Amino acid sequence: MQQIVPGVHAFTGLLMGRVYALEDADGLTLIDAGLGLAAGKVLKQLQASGRQASAVKRILITHAHPDHVGGLAKLQTATGAQVVAHSLERPVIEGQAFIARRTSGIRLPNTKMKPVPVQREVEGGETLPDVLGGTQVIFTPGHAPGHIVFWQPDRRLLFCGDVMMRLPRLRLPFAAFTVDMDENKRSIKKIAELEAEVVCFGHGQPLMRDAAHQLRTFAAKF
């Protein structure tokens, strides 16, 4: 585990998709779950840090793509954590629907995930009081129909999932896996208004310096 800022860590060596651990008063909150093979690495790194799997109380899901929920079933079973996701992503996470795909362009195979129950459904606009002292859920559709990001306003800390990536510069998510790119661009404009100081991505290293200016400059392209 690598510390990003006090109380916020990223798991390492996960190949694709990033998983974050947030220290809270009652234990840990994870953001996303990585690919299927990531679950074992997450659990080993928790153990190496002196934490039991049961320390994980919540798993927040930005969206139901395989590199963000592939490891969810194993992690939820090992930890007993509450799973929190948007209502539009819930059917995919629970194995009742295929992953949403683009309606044109590259055709990807239908995919269903191993079912995992979602204990808390959100829409955007909620505040999660037990996550870093009060973290807001913001609805940011486009890459996936029910994509959400997590914003801690006091610390100006943003977990933006795949609304944008940093590989190594800021860029749009991959078009082949994005349901509505125009909607996604509108979501980028929305989060650029937050004036974040630290931005954690689903893909790429966190943005730690001049984040607000870089996000505004990137959003202005659209």
PDB file of N, CA and C in Angstrom, residues 84-87 120-129 134-139 148-151:
ATOM      1  N   VAL A  84     -21.586  -0.170  -1.889  1.00  0.00           N
ATOM      2  CA  VAL A  84     -22.321   1.056  -2.210  1.00  0.00           C
ATOM      3  C   VAL A  84     -22.124   1.353  -3.690  1.00  0.00           C
ATOM      4  N   ALA A  85     -23.213   1.546  -4.433  1.00  0.00           N
ATOM      5  CA  ALA A  85     -23.130   1.806  -5.875  1.00  0.00           C
ATOM      6  C   ALA A  85     -24.373   2.558  -6.334  1.00  0.00           C
ATOM      7  N   HIS A  86     -24.278   3.143  -7.520  1.00  0.00           N
ATOM      8  CA  HIS A  86     -25.419   3.846  -8.114  1.00  0.00           C
ATOM      9  C   HIS A  86     -26.494   2.847  -8.533  1.00  0.00           C
ATOM     10  N   SER A  87     -27.727   3.290  -8.511  1.00  0.00           N
ATOM     11  CA  SER A  87     -28.844   2.413  -8.849  1.00  0.00           C
ATOM     12  C   SER A  87     -28.745   1.863 -10.266  1.00  0.00           C
ATOM     13  N   ARG A 120     -26.218  -0.698  -0.340  1.00  0.00           N
ATOM     14  CA  ARG A 120     -26.677   0.695  -0.331  1.00  0.00           C
ATOM     15  C   ARG A 120     -26.651   1.239  -1.752  1.00  0.00           C
ATOM     16  N   GLU A 121     -27.788   1.706  -2.188  1.00  0.00           N
ATOM     17  CA  GLU A 121     -27.956   2.288  -3.522  1.00  0.00           C
ATOM     18  C   GLU A 121     -27.944   3.808  -3.401  1.00  0.00           C
ATOM     19  N   VAL A 122     -27.178   4.481  -4.269  1.00  0.00           N
ATOM     20  CA  VAL A 122     -27.120   5.942  -4.257  1.00  0.00           C
ATOM     21  C   VAL A 122     -27.453   6.467  -5.648  1.00  0.00           C
ATOM     22  N   GLU A 123     -27.815   7.742  -5.704  1.00  0.00           N
ATOM     23  CA  GLU A 123     -28.174   8.385  -6.967  1.00  0.00           C
ATOM     24  C   GLU A 123     -27.246   9.549  -7.304  1.00  0.00           C
ATOM     25  N   GLY A 124     -26.529  10.048  -6.315  1.00  0.00           N
ATOM     26  CA  GLY A 124     -25.760  11.293  -6.450  1.00  0.00           C
ATOM     27  C   GLY A 124     -26.434  12.363  -5.624  1.00  0.00           C
ATOM     28  N   GLY A 125     -25.620  13.144  -4.893  1.00  0.00           N
ATOM     29  CA  GLY A 125     -26.154  14.165  -4.007  1.00  0.00           C
ATOM     30  C   GLY A 125     -26.113  13.753  -2.547  1.00  0.00           C
ATOM     31  N   GLU A 126     -25.881  12.460  -2.275  1.00  0.00           N
ATOM     32  CA  GLU A 126     -25.791  11.992  -0.892  1.00  0.00           C
ATOM     33  C   GLU A 126     -24.424  12.364  -0.284  1.00  0.00           C
ATOM     34  N   THR A 127     -24.398  12.447   1.028  1.00  0.00           N
ATOM     35  CA  THR A 127     -23.147  12.553   1.771  1.00  0.00           C
ATOM     36  C   THR A 127     -22.989  11.290   2.607  1.00  0.00           C
ATOM     37  N   LEU A 128     -21.800  10.700   2.544  1.00  0.00           N
ATOM     38  CA  LEU A 128     -21.487   9.504   3.319  1.00  0.00           C
ATOM     39  C   LEU A 128     -20.713   9.956   4.557  1.00  0.00           C
ATOM     40  N   PRO A 129     -21.383  10.097   5.701  1.00  0.00           N
ATOM     41  CA  PRO A 129     -20.749  10.707   6.873  1.00  0.00           C
ATOM     42  C   PRO A 129     -19.618   9.879   7.453  1.00  0.00           C
ATOM     43  N   GLY A 134     -17.116  12.766   5.951  1.00  0.00           N
ATOM     44  CA  GLY A 134     -18.182  13.371   5.144  1.00  0.00           C
ATOM     45  C   GLY A 134     -17.776  13.488   3.693  1.00  0.00           C
ATOM     46  N   THR A 135     -18.071  12.455   2.918  1.00  0.00           N
ATOM     47  CA  THR A 135     -17.705  12.412   1.500  1.00  0.00           C
ATOM     48  C   THR A 135     -18.974  12.430   0.662  1.00  0.00           C
ATOM     49  N   GLN A 136     -18.975  13.267  -0.366  1.00  0.00           N
ATOM     50  CA  GLN A 136     -20.152  13.448  -1.199  1.00  0.00           C
ATOM     51  C   GLN A 136     -20.119  12.530  -2.421  1.00  0.00           C
ATOM     52  N   VAL A 137     -21.294  12.059  -2.801  1.00  0.00           N
ATOM     53  CA  VAL A 137     -21.465  11.266  -4.022  1.00  0.00           C
ATOM     54  C   VAL A 137     -21.948  12.203  -5.124  1.00  0.00           C
ATOM     55  N   ILE A 138     -21.245  12.205  -6.257  1.00  0.00           N
ATOM     56  CA  ILE A 138     -21.613  13.070  -7.384  1.00  0.00           C
ATOM     57  C   ILE A 138     -21.871  12.188  -8.609  1.00  0.00           C
ATOM     58  N   PHE A 139     -23.022  12.369  -9.219  1.00  0.00           N
ATOM     59  CA  PHE A 139     -23.413  11.601 -10.409  1.00  0.00           C
ATOM     60  C   PHE A 139     -22.679  12.145 -11.625  1.00  0.00           C
ATOM     61  N   ILE A 148     -20.291   7.276 -10.813  1.00  0.00           N
ATOM     62  CA  ILE A 148     -20.274   8.278  -9.751  1.00  0.00           C
ATOM     63  C   ILE A 148     -18.841   8.532  -9.323  1.00  0.00           C
ATOM     64  N   VAL A 149     -18.613   9.722  -8.755  1.00  0.00           N
ATOM     65  CA  VAL A 149     -17.319  10.053  -8.167  1.00  0.00           C
ATOM     66  C   VAL A 149     -17.544  10.411  -6.707  1.00  0.00           C
ATOM     67  N   PHE A 150     -16.441  10.447  -5.959  1.00  0.00           N
ATOM     68  CA  PHE A 150     -16.519  10.702  -4.523  1.00  0.00           C
ATOM     69  C   PHE A 150     -15.653  11.905  -4.186  1.00  0.00           C
ATOM     70  N   TRP A 151     -16.254  12.873  -3.477  1.00  0.00           N
ATOM     71  CA  TRP A 151     -15.642  14.184  -3.257  1.00  0.00           C
ATOM     72  C   TRP A 151     -15.654  14.515  -1.774  1.00  0.00           C
TER      73      TRP A 151
END
